[in-house]
Amino acid sequence: GDGDGDGDEDAKPDIITYGAVISAWGRSGSRDACDRVEAHLRTLKESYEAGDEAMKPNSIIYNSVISTLTNSGKKGSGDRAEELLMEMEKSYQETGDPAMMPELKTYTSVVSAQSNSRSKDGAEKAEKMLRRAEKLARDREDEEGVFLPDVVLYGSVIHAWAKSKDNEGAQRAEDLLNKMIEMYEGGGRDSLKPNAKIVDTVIHAWALSNHPLKAEKARNLLDRMKQMHEAGVEKIRPDVFAYTWLIYAAATSNGASDELKHDFAIALSAFQEIHREAVKAEEEEKEDPSSHIVMRPDSYVYSFFMKACLRLLPEGEERDNLVSGAFELSCRNGMTNKHVLSTAMKVHPAMVLERFVNMGFEKVSFVDIPEEWGRNVKRMKSIDVEKL
């Protein structure tokens, strides 16, 4: 009643209670989470429309619901997240209420939802969202608290193209990367400063594509990382991942036979370069223990390089010598696992047998690889090299 202390008013859930409940469902990981948070949002909207001012949904509530949809990865969740963002935009445009203004993280969340939602055109929708965010930022340039799309938002869209099954995916990812670098270098957009992880994503997309010039494309990107790093962009220094997938791009090349030689040259120079860079990184770490750059060639590097020898070189002494040298390096560096071993066996079984015999074995064993050869192998995850 009217402040007569019957206590009912105090017990009624308010916007803060709803916010907490929505947030808890969002974190629960439950299969019903999306339905539950949507139901709570509906209740809030209905109460507000029925005249309860205290139940007016705000951007915190909307962001929480969008974030739950994003994390669910459910089919259709991307489109639903986008609809909610449109509601926020519309409400903000009509009322000018700052409590409904979408934030940068709202757009980033919707872009992630689109790219996680397993829909065929998720990447296209994600890029449309990015363009929308850029346009809104330009339109509201003079307003208080306006945001500009940053490296995280661009990175999400680049990631969406990179993992899309689209034939143009790698090219679209690279186009966006180029646009981002252009705005960073030429337009003074510091929040778009590129990093190794984003360029790695594009190199990886080229490596997994069917493009006949994919090794060339990946090499150009790695060279660009080196140039930008030398020019002072600290976080874009090429890492193990960039070299690994450059070697893979060459190893799985499907170019014409005269291009195979060129692709092998790309694989070989990347293989040599990563070993030089590893030595350099180790020296830097001795001088300055805080400069922790991961540059040690791993099992993938050896496995993919041997695969390049197998696919791109004719049988003969040169191929045998290169595989022999790579196998010796992988053993010396403690990076030999069964994938490395099986690729070496395909190319040069006599050499592998000889090494096992020298270690006191009677035959080649995939189960008992000498411990010293594999002492630095982390379990190879996420890729079944045999299938590649």
GROMACS .gro file of C-alpha atoms in nm:
model
  388
    1GLY     CA    1   0.000   0.000   0.000
    2ASP     CA    2   0.083   0.366   0.037
    3GLY     CA    3   0.386   0.347   0.259
    4ASP     CA    4   0.176   0.184   0.531
    5GLY     CA    5   0.453  -0.069   0.575
    6ASP     CA    6   0.278  -0.389   0.465
    7GLY     CA    7   0.609  -0.492   0.309
    8ASP     CA    8   0.475  -0.621  -0.025
    9GLU     CA    9   0.623  -0.335  -0.222
   10ASP     CA   10   0.969  -0.412  -0.084
   11ALA     CA   11   0.946  -0.775  -0.181
   12LYS     CA   12   0.855  -0.710  -0.544
   13PRO     CA   13   1.146  -0.790  -0.777
   14ASP     CA   14   1.295  -0.481  -0.939
   15ILE     CA   15   1.520  -0.424  -1.239
   16ILE     CA   16   1.830  -0.507  -1.030
   17THR     CA   17   1.686  -0.843  -0.921
   18TYR     CA   18   1.597  -0.925  -1.282
   19GLY     CA   19   1.945  -0.820  -1.393
   20ALA     CA   20   2.102  -1.056  -1.139
   21VAL     CA   21   1.877  -1.347  -1.241
   22ILE     CA   22   1.942  -1.292  -1.614
   23SER     CA   23   2.314  -1.272  -1.549
   24ALA     CA   24   2.305  -1.595  -1.342
   25TRP     CA   25   2.121  -1.781  -1.620
   26GLY     CA   26   2.375  -1.645  -1.869
   27ARG     CA   27   2.659  -1.795  -1.665
   28SER     CA   28   2.482  -2.122  -1.591
   29GLY     CA   29   2.571  -2.293  -1.919
   30SER     CA   30   2.222  -2.449  -1.906
   31ARG     CA   31   2.055  -2.556  -2.229
   32ASP     CA   32   1.749  -2.352  -2.129
   33ALA     CA   33   1.952  -2.037  -2.061
   34CYS     CA   34   1.848  -1.858  -2.382
   35ASP     CA   35   1.476  -1.926  -2.332
   36ARG     CA   36   1.493  -1.822  -1.967
   37VAL     CA   37   1.672  -1.490  -2.021
   38GLU     CA   38   1.439  -1.406  -2.311
   39ALA     CA   39   1.137  -1.480  -2.091
   40HIS     CA   40   1.267  -1.248  -1.818
   41LEU     CA   41   1.332  -0.973  -2.072
   42ARG     CA   42   0.973  -1.012  -2.199
   43THR     CA   43   0.838  -0.982  -1.844
   44LEU     CA   44   1.034  -0.661  -1.794
   45LYS     CA   45   0.909  -0.513  -2.122
   46GLU     CA   46   0.548  -0.605  -2.042
   47SER     CA   47   0.566  -0.456  -1.689
   48TYR     CA   48   0.721  -0.137  -1.824
   49GLU     CA   49   0.460  -0.107  -2.101
   50ALA     CA   50   0.188  -0.160  -1.838
   51GLY     CA   51   0.314   0.153  -1.663
   52ASP     CA   52   0.577   0.027  -1.416
   53GLU     CA   53   0.858   0.280  -1.475
   54ALA     CA   54   1.093   0.093  -1.242
   55MET     CA   55   1.093  -0.208  -1.476
   56LYS     CA   56   1.233  -0.026  -1.778
   57PRO     CA   57   1.492  -0.255  -1.946
   58ASN     CA   58   1.834  -0.090  -1.995
   59SER     CA   59   2.147  -0.166  -2.193
   60ILE     CA   60   2.290  -0.376  -1.906
   61ILE     CA   61   1.992  -0.614  -1.929
   62TYR     CA   62   2.006  -0.624  -2.310
   63ASN     CA   63   2.383  -0.684  -2.313
   64SER     CA   64   2.336  -0.970  -2.069
   65VAL     CA   65   2.070  -1.138  -2.286
   66ILE     CA   66   2.277  -1.084  -2.604
   67SER     CA   67   2.583  -1.230  -2.433
   68THR     CA   68   2.384  -1.544  -2.334
   69LEU     CA   69   2.273  -1.587  -2.697
   70THR     CA   70   2.633  -1.538  -2.815
   71ASN     CA   71   2.772  -1.803  -2.584
   72SER     CA   72   2.501  -2.055  -2.669
   73GLY     CA   73   2.613  -2.097  -3.033
   74LYS     CA   74   2.258  -2.217  -3.104
   75LYS     CA   75   2.119  -2.200  -3.453
   76GLY     CA   76   1.942  -1.869  -3.500
   77SER     CA   77   2.104  -1.712  -3.193
   78GLY     CA   78   2.297  -1.467  -3.411
   79ASP     CA   79   1.983  -1.334  -3.578
   80ARG     CA   80   1.806  -1.306  -3.244
   81ALA     CA   81   2.100  -1.115  -3.091
   82GLU     CA   82   2.090  -0.880  -3.390
   83GLU     CA   83   1.715  -0.818  -3.342
   84LEU     CA   84   1.776  -0.720  -2.979
   85LEU     CA   85   2.052  -0.481  -3.082
   86MET     CA   86   1.811  -0.321  -3.332
   87GLU     CA   87   1.560  -0.276  -3.049
   88MET     CA   88   1.828  -0.097  -2.845
   89GLU     CA   89   1.925   0.127  -3.136
   90LYS     CA   90   1.562   0.213  -3.211
   91SER     CA   91   1.485   0.293  -2.847
   92TYR     CA   92   1.797   0.509  -2.820
   93GLN     CA   93   1.718   0.697  -3.142
   94GLU     CA   94   1.357   0.760  -3.038
   95THR     CA   95   1.415   0.857  -2.674
   96GLY     CA   96   1.780   0.965  -2.663
   97ASP     CA   97   1.795   0.774  -2.333
   98PRO     CA   98   2.166   0.706  -2.266
   99ALA     CA   99   2.068   0.397  -2.063
  100MET     CA  100   1.968   0.232  -2.394
  101MET     CA  101   2.273   0.330  -2.599
  102PRO     CA  102   2.444   0.017  -2.739
  103GLU     CA  103   2.810  -0.004  -2.642
  104LEU     CA  104   3.106  -0.130  -2.838
  105LYS     CA  105   3.083  -0.463  -2.654
  106THR     CA  106   2.720  -0.499  -2.769
  107TYR     CA  107   2.829  -0.494  -3.134
  108THR     CA  108   3.124  -0.723  -3.062
  109SER     CA  109   2.889  -0.966  -2.889
  110VAL     CA  110   2.641  -0.968  -3.179
  111VAL     CA  111   2.923  -1.018  -3.430
  112SER     CA  112   3.046  -1.316  -3.224
  113ALA     CA  113   2.690  -1.450  -3.208
  114GLN     CA  114   2.662  -1.431  -3.586
  115SER     CA  115   2.993  -1.605  -3.640
  116ASN     CA  116   2.916  -1.874  -3.376
  117SER     CA  117   2.561  -1.939  -3.487
  118ARG     CA  118   2.650  -2.198  -3.752
  119SER     CA  119   2.437  -2.020  -4.009
  120LYS     CA  120   2.563  -2.033  -4.364
  121ASP     CA  121   2.586  -1.657  -4.402
  122GLY     CA  122   2.707  -1.583  -4.049
  123ALA     CA  123   3.026  -1.412  -4.168
  124GLU     CA  124   2.836  -1.195  -4.415
  125LYS     CA  125   2.597  -1.086  -4.138
  126ALA     CA  126   2.888  -1.024  -3.901
  127GLU     CA  127   3.053  -0.794  -4.155
  128LYS     CA  128   2.724  -0.614  -4.215
  129MET     CA  129   2.711  -0.550  -3.840
  130LEU     CA  130   3.064  -0.412  -3.845
  131ARG     CA  131   2.976  -0.174  -4.129
  132ARG     CA  132   2.673  -0.065  -3.932
  133ALA     CA  133   2.887   0.007  -3.625
  134GLU     CA  134   3.131   0.210  -3.841
  135LYS     CA  135   2.844   0.412  -3.989
  136LEU     CA  136   2.690   0.481  -3.648
  137ALA     CA  137   3.027   0.592  -3.516
  138ARG     CA  138   3.061   0.837  -3.808
  139ASP     CA  139   2.704   0.965  -3.768
  140ARG     CA  140   2.749   1.029  -3.397
  141GLU     CA  141   3.101   1.163  -3.411
  142ASP     CA  142   3.018   1.464  -3.193
  143GLU     CA  143   2.813   1.284  -2.932
  144GLU     CA  144   2.935   1.210  -2.583
  145GLY     CA  145   3.055   0.853  -2.517
  146VAL     CA  146   3.049   0.742  -2.879
  147PHE     CA  147   3.274   0.448  -2.963
  148LEU     CA  148   3.475   0.348  -3.269
  149PRO     CA  149   3.495  -0.019  -3.373
  150ASP     CA  150   3.824  -0.154  -3.239
  151VAL     CA  151   4.066  -0.437  -3.308
  152VAL     CA  152   3.850  -0.683  -3.111
  153LEU     CA  153   3.542  -0.612  -3.323
  154TYR     CA  154   3.739  -0.633  -3.651
  155GLY     CA  155   3.913  -0.945  -3.522
  156SER     CA  156   3.576  -1.113  -3.458
  157VAL     CA  157   3.461  -1.050  -3.816
  158ILE     CA  158   3.797  -1.160  -3.959
  159HIS     CA  159   3.765  -1.478  -3.751
  160ALA     CA  160   3.410  -1.531  -3.882
  161TRP     CA  161   3.531  -1.516  -4.245
  162ALA     CA  162   3.835  -1.730  -4.170
  163LYS     CA  163   3.628  -2.015  -4.030
  164SER     CA  164   3.340  -1.982  -4.275
  165LYS     CA  165   3.318  -2.254  -4.535
  166ASP     CA  166   3.300  -1.982  -4.800
  167ASN     CA  167   3.542  -2.015  -5.095
  168GLU     CA  168   3.610  -1.644  -5.065
  169GLY     CA  169   3.653  -1.662  -4.686
  170ALA     CA  170   4.031  -1.618  -4.675
  171GLN     CA  171   4.022  -1.330  -4.923
  172ARG     CA  172   3.740  -1.155  -4.736
  173ALA     CA  173   3.932  -1.196  -4.409
  174GLU     CA  174   4.243  -1.046  -4.570
  175ASP     CA  175   4.046  -0.757  -4.723
  176LEU     CA  176   3.922  -0.663  -4.376
  177LEU     CA  177   4.269  -0.696  -4.229
  178ASN     CA  178   4.403  -0.462  -4.500
  179LYS     CA  179   4.127  -0.211  -4.431
  180MET     CA  180   4.203  -0.224  -4.060
  181ILE     CA  181   4.577  -0.170  -4.113
  182GLU     CA  182   4.505   0.117  -4.354
  183MET     CA  183   4.287   0.294  -4.096
  184TYR     CA  184   4.549   0.233  -3.827
  185GLU     CA  185   4.844   0.357  -4.035
  186GLY     CA  186   4.673   0.627  -4.240
  187GLY     CA  187   4.376   0.730  -4.031
  188GLY     CA  188   4.533   0.740  -3.687
  189ARG     CA  189   4.290   0.482  -3.546
  190ASP     CA  190   4.509   0.353  -3.262
  191SER     CA  191   4.243   0.113  -3.138
  192LEU     CA  192   4.289  -0.079  -3.467
  193LYS     CA  193   4.657  -0.159  -3.406
  194PRO     CA  194   4.688  -0.513  -3.548
  195ASN     CA  195   4.843  -0.801  -3.353
  196ALA     CA  196   4.993  -1.137  -3.445
  197LYS     CA  197   4.681  -1.330  -3.348
  198ILE     CA  198   4.467  -1.152  -3.609
  199VAL     CA  199   4.719  -1.198  -3.891
  200ASP     CA  200   4.768  -1.561  -3.784
  201THR     CA  201   4.394  -1.612  -3.830
  202VAL     CA  202   4.418  -1.496  -4.192
  203ILE     CA  203   4.732  -1.703  -4.263
  204HIS     CA  204   4.550  -2.006  -4.122
  205ALA     CA  205   4.248  -1.932  -4.346
  206TRP     CA  206   4.473  -1.923  -4.656
  207ALA     CA  207   4.648  -2.245  -4.543
  208LEU     CA  208   4.317  -2.432  -4.526
  209SER     CA  209   4.183  -2.285  -4.852
  210ASN     CA  210   4.201  -2.437  -5.200
  211HIS     CA  211   4.350  -2.127  -5.358
  212PRO     CA  212   4.633  -2.216  -5.600
  213LEU     CA  213   4.848  -1.926  -5.473
  214LYS     CA  214   4.778  -1.979  -5.104
  215ALA     CA  215   5.145  -2.029  -5.008
  216GLU     CA  216   5.233  -1.699  -5.177
  217LYS     CA  217   4.944  -1.523  -4.999
  218ALA     CA  218   5.049  -1.658  -4.659
  219ARG     CA  219   5.414  -1.565  -4.722
  220ASN     CA  220   5.318  -1.206  -4.809
  221LEU     CA  221   5.127  -1.176  -4.484
  222LEU     CA  222   5.418  -1.307  -4.281
  223ASP     CA  223   5.651  -1.058  -4.452
  224ARG     CA  224   5.410  -0.780  -4.370
  225MET     CA  225   5.412  -0.884  -4.002
  226LYS     CA  226   5.792  -0.859  -4.005
  227GLN     CA  227   5.788  -0.514  -4.168
  228MET     CA  228   5.531  -0.379  -3.922
  229HIS     CA  229   5.718  -0.527  -3.628
  230GLU     CA  230   6.040  -0.363  -3.745
  231ALA     CA  231   5.848  -0.037  -3.780
  232GLY     CA  232   5.757  -0.055  -3.412
  233VAL     CA  233   5.426  -0.245  -3.388
  234GLU     CA  234   5.529  -0.454  -3.091
  235LYS     CA  235   5.257  -0.721  -3.082
  236ILE     CA  236   5.265  -0.822  -3.448
  237ARG     CA  237   5.593  -1.011  -3.439
  238PRO     CA  238   5.550  -1.339  -3.630
  239ASP     CA  239   5.512  -1.633  -3.392
  240VAL     CA  240   5.532  -2.012  -3.425
  241PHE     CA  241   5.172  -2.027  -3.544
  242ALA     CA  242   5.240  -1.799  -3.844
  243TYR     CA  243   5.539  -2.005  -3.960
  244THR     CA  244   5.363  -2.338  -3.897
  245TRP     CA  245   5.064  -2.252  -4.113
  246LEU     CA  246   5.280  -2.092  -4.381
  247ILE     CA  247   5.465  -2.424  -4.411
  248TYR     CA  248   5.131  -2.606  -4.417
  249ALA     CA  249   5.000  -2.375  -4.692
  250ALA     CA  250   5.301  -2.470  -4.906
  251ALA     CA  251   5.284  -2.840  -4.815
  252THR     CA  252   4.920  -2.870  -4.924
  253SER     CA  253   4.958  -2.656  -5.233
  254ASN     CA  254   4.758  -2.769  -5.534
  255GLY     CA  255   4.928  -2.547  -5.790
  256ALA     CA  256   5.063  -2.657  -6.128
  257SER     CA  257   5.383  -2.861  -6.129
  258ASP     CA  258   5.604  -2.561  -6.211
  259GLU     CA  259   5.461  -2.387  -5.904
  260LEU     CA  260   5.549  -2.678  -5.676
  261LYS     CA  261   5.916  -2.582  -5.686
  262HIS     CA  262   5.829  -2.226  -5.588
  263ASP     CA  263   5.600  -2.349  -5.309
  264PHE     CA  264   5.873  -2.576  -5.178
  265ALA     CA  265   6.112  -2.280  -5.168
  266ILE     CA  266   5.854  -2.100  -4.953
  267ALA     CA  267   5.828  -2.398  -4.714
  268LEU     CA  268   6.206  -2.436  -4.690
  269SER     CA  269   6.273  -2.067  -4.622
  270ALA     CA  270   5.999  -2.060  -4.354
  271PHE     CA  271   6.146  -2.374  -4.194
  272GLN     CA  272   6.495  -2.224  -4.185
  273GLU     CA  273   6.366  -1.887  -4.067
  274ILE     CA  274   6.174  -2.023  -3.769
  275HIS     CA  275   6.489  -2.200  -3.647
  276ARG     CA  276   6.687  -1.875  -3.676
  277GLU     CA  277   6.409  -1.682  -3.500
  278ALA     CA  278   6.399  -1.942  -3.222
  279VAL     CA  279   6.769  -1.888  -3.151
  280LYS     CA  280   6.717  -1.511  -3.154
  281ALA     CA  281   6.419  -1.534  -2.918
  282GLU     CA  282   6.619  -1.752  -2.677
  283GLU     CA  283   6.903  -1.498  -2.669
  284GLU     CA  284   6.655  -1.216  -2.609
  285GLU     CA  285   6.501  -1.407  -2.323
  286LYS     CA  286   6.844  -1.455  -2.161
  287GLU     CA  287   6.902  -1.079  -2.176
  288ASP     CA  288   6.550  -0.991  -2.069
  289PRO     CA  289   6.350  -1.272  -1.904
  290SER     CA  290   6.027  -1.072  -1.942
  291SER     CA  291   6.048  -1.080  -2.324
  292HIS     CA  292   5.867  -1.409  -2.349
  293ILE     CA  293   5.809  -1.482  -2.717
  294VAL     CA  294   5.712  -1.839  -2.801
  295MET     CA  295   5.922  -1.930  -3.102
  296ARG     CA  296   6.031  -2.289  -3.051
  297PRO     CA  297   5.946  -2.505  -3.355
  298ASP     CA  298   5.704  -2.776  -3.245
  299SER     CA  299   5.596  -3.114  -3.382
  300TYR     CA  300   5.365  -2.947  -3.636
  301VAL     CA  301   5.655  -2.758  -3.790
  302TYR     CA  302   5.854  -3.080  -3.847
  303SER     CA  303   5.554  -3.283  -3.957
  304PHE     CA  304   5.432  -3.017  -4.204
  305PHE     CA  305   5.780  -2.952  -4.342
  306MET     CA  306   5.837  -3.323  -4.411
  307LYS     CA  307   5.496  -3.333  -4.572
  308ALA     CA  308   5.612  -3.047  -4.798
  309CYS     CA  309   5.921  -3.254  -4.894
  310LEU     CA  310   5.699  -3.555  -4.964
  311ARG     CA  311   5.446  -3.369  -5.179
  312LEU     CA  312   5.656  -3.107  -5.356
  313LEU     CA  313   5.990  -3.272  -5.428
  314PRO     CA  314   6.069  -3.561  -5.662
  315GLU     CA  315   6.205  -3.878  -5.503
  316GLY     CA  316   6.579  -3.874  -5.471
  317GLU     CA  317   6.883  -3.767  -5.272
  318GLU     CA  318   6.779  -3.405  -5.211
  319ARG     CA  319   6.447  -3.511  -5.062
  320ASP     CA  320   6.607  -3.782  -4.849
  321ASN     CA  321   6.870  -3.543  -4.715
  322LEU     CA  322   6.617  -3.274  -4.625
  323VAL     CA  323   6.388  -3.518  -4.443
  324SER     CA  324   6.687  -3.673  -4.272
  325GLY     CA  325   6.800  -3.329  -4.150
  326ALA     CA  326   6.451  -3.231  -4.035
  327PHE     CA  327   6.406  -3.559  -3.849
  328GLU     CA  328   6.741  -3.515  -3.676
  329LEU     CA  329   6.640  -3.164  -3.568
  330SER     CA  330   6.304  -3.282  -3.434
  331CYS     CA  331   6.480  -3.554  -3.230
  332ARG     CA  332   6.746  -3.315  -3.103
  333ASN     CA  333   6.482  -3.060  -3.002
  334GLY     CA  334   6.266  -3.326  -2.836
  335MET     CA  335   5.974  -3.268  -3.073
  336THR     CA  336   5.933  -3.611  -3.230
  337ASN     CA  337   5.591  -3.770  -3.193
  338LYS     CA  338   5.411  -4.035  -3.396
  339HIS     CA  339   5.299  -3.782  -3.661
  340VAL     CA  340   5.656  -3.668  -3.725
  341LEU     CA  341   5.770  -4.030  -3.724
  342SER     CA  342   5.504  -4.151  -3.968
  343THR     CA  343   5.577  -3.870  -4.217
  344ALA     CA  344   5.951  -3.946  -4.198
  345MET     CA  345   5.874  -4.316  -4.254
  346LYS     CA  346   5.679  -4.237  -4.571
  347VAL     CA  347   5.975  -4.055  -4.721
  348HIS     CA  348   6.286  -4.226  -4.586
  349PRO     CA  349   6.218  -4.548  -4.389
  350ALA     CA  350   6.581  -4.667  -4.405
  351MET     CA  351   6.707  -4.354  -4.229
  352VAL     CA  352   6.444  -4.383  -3.954
  353LEU     CA  353   6.524  -4.752  -3.896
  354GLU     CA  354   6.895  -4.674  -3.871
  355ARG     CA  355   6.826  -4.411  -3.602
  356PHE     CA  356   6.617  -4.656  -3.401
  357VAL     CA  357   6.886  -4.926  -3.431
  358ASN     CA  358   7.146  -4.672  -3.310
  359MET     CA  359   6.926  -4.619  -3.002
  360GLY     CA  360   6.932  -4.995  -2.932
  361PHE     CA  361   6.597  -5.088  -3.091
  362GLU     CA  362   6.547  -5.382  -3.327
  363LYS     CA  363   6.279  -5.209  -3.531
  364VAL     CA  364   6.092  -4.882  -3.567
  365SER     CA  365   5.838  -4.841  -3.289
  366PHE     CA  366   5.551  -4.593  -3.287
  367VAL     CA  367   5.469  -4.685  -2.929
  368ASP     CA  368   5.815  -4.659  -2.773
  369ILE     CA  369   5.958  -4.347  -2.932
  370PRO     CA  370   6.281  -4.281  -2.736
  371GLU     CA  371   6.190  -4.044  -2.455
  372GLU     CA  372   6.466  -3.802  -2.538
  373TRP     CA  373   6.330  -3.753  -2.892
  374GLY     CA  374   5.989  -3.652  -2.763
  375ARG     CA  375   6.075  -3.483  -2.434
  376ASN     CA  376   5.927  -3.145  -2.535
  377VAL     CA  377   5.617  -3.266  -2.714
  378LYS     CA  378   5.293  -3.129  -2.580
  379ARG     CA  379   5.003  -3.352  -2.679
  380MET     CA  380   4.919  -3.244  -3.032
  381LYS     CA  381   4.565  -3.121  -3.009
  382SER     CA  382   4.288  -3.024  -3.251
  383ILE     CA  383   4.458  -3.146  -3.567
  384ASP     CA  384   4.481  -3.499  -3.691
  385VAL     CA  385   4.785  -3.467  -3.911
  386GLU     CA  386   4.727  -3.810  -4.063
  387LYS     CA  387   4.412  -3.679  -4.231
  388LEU     CA  388   4.573  -3.365  -4.370
   0.00000   0.00000   0.00000
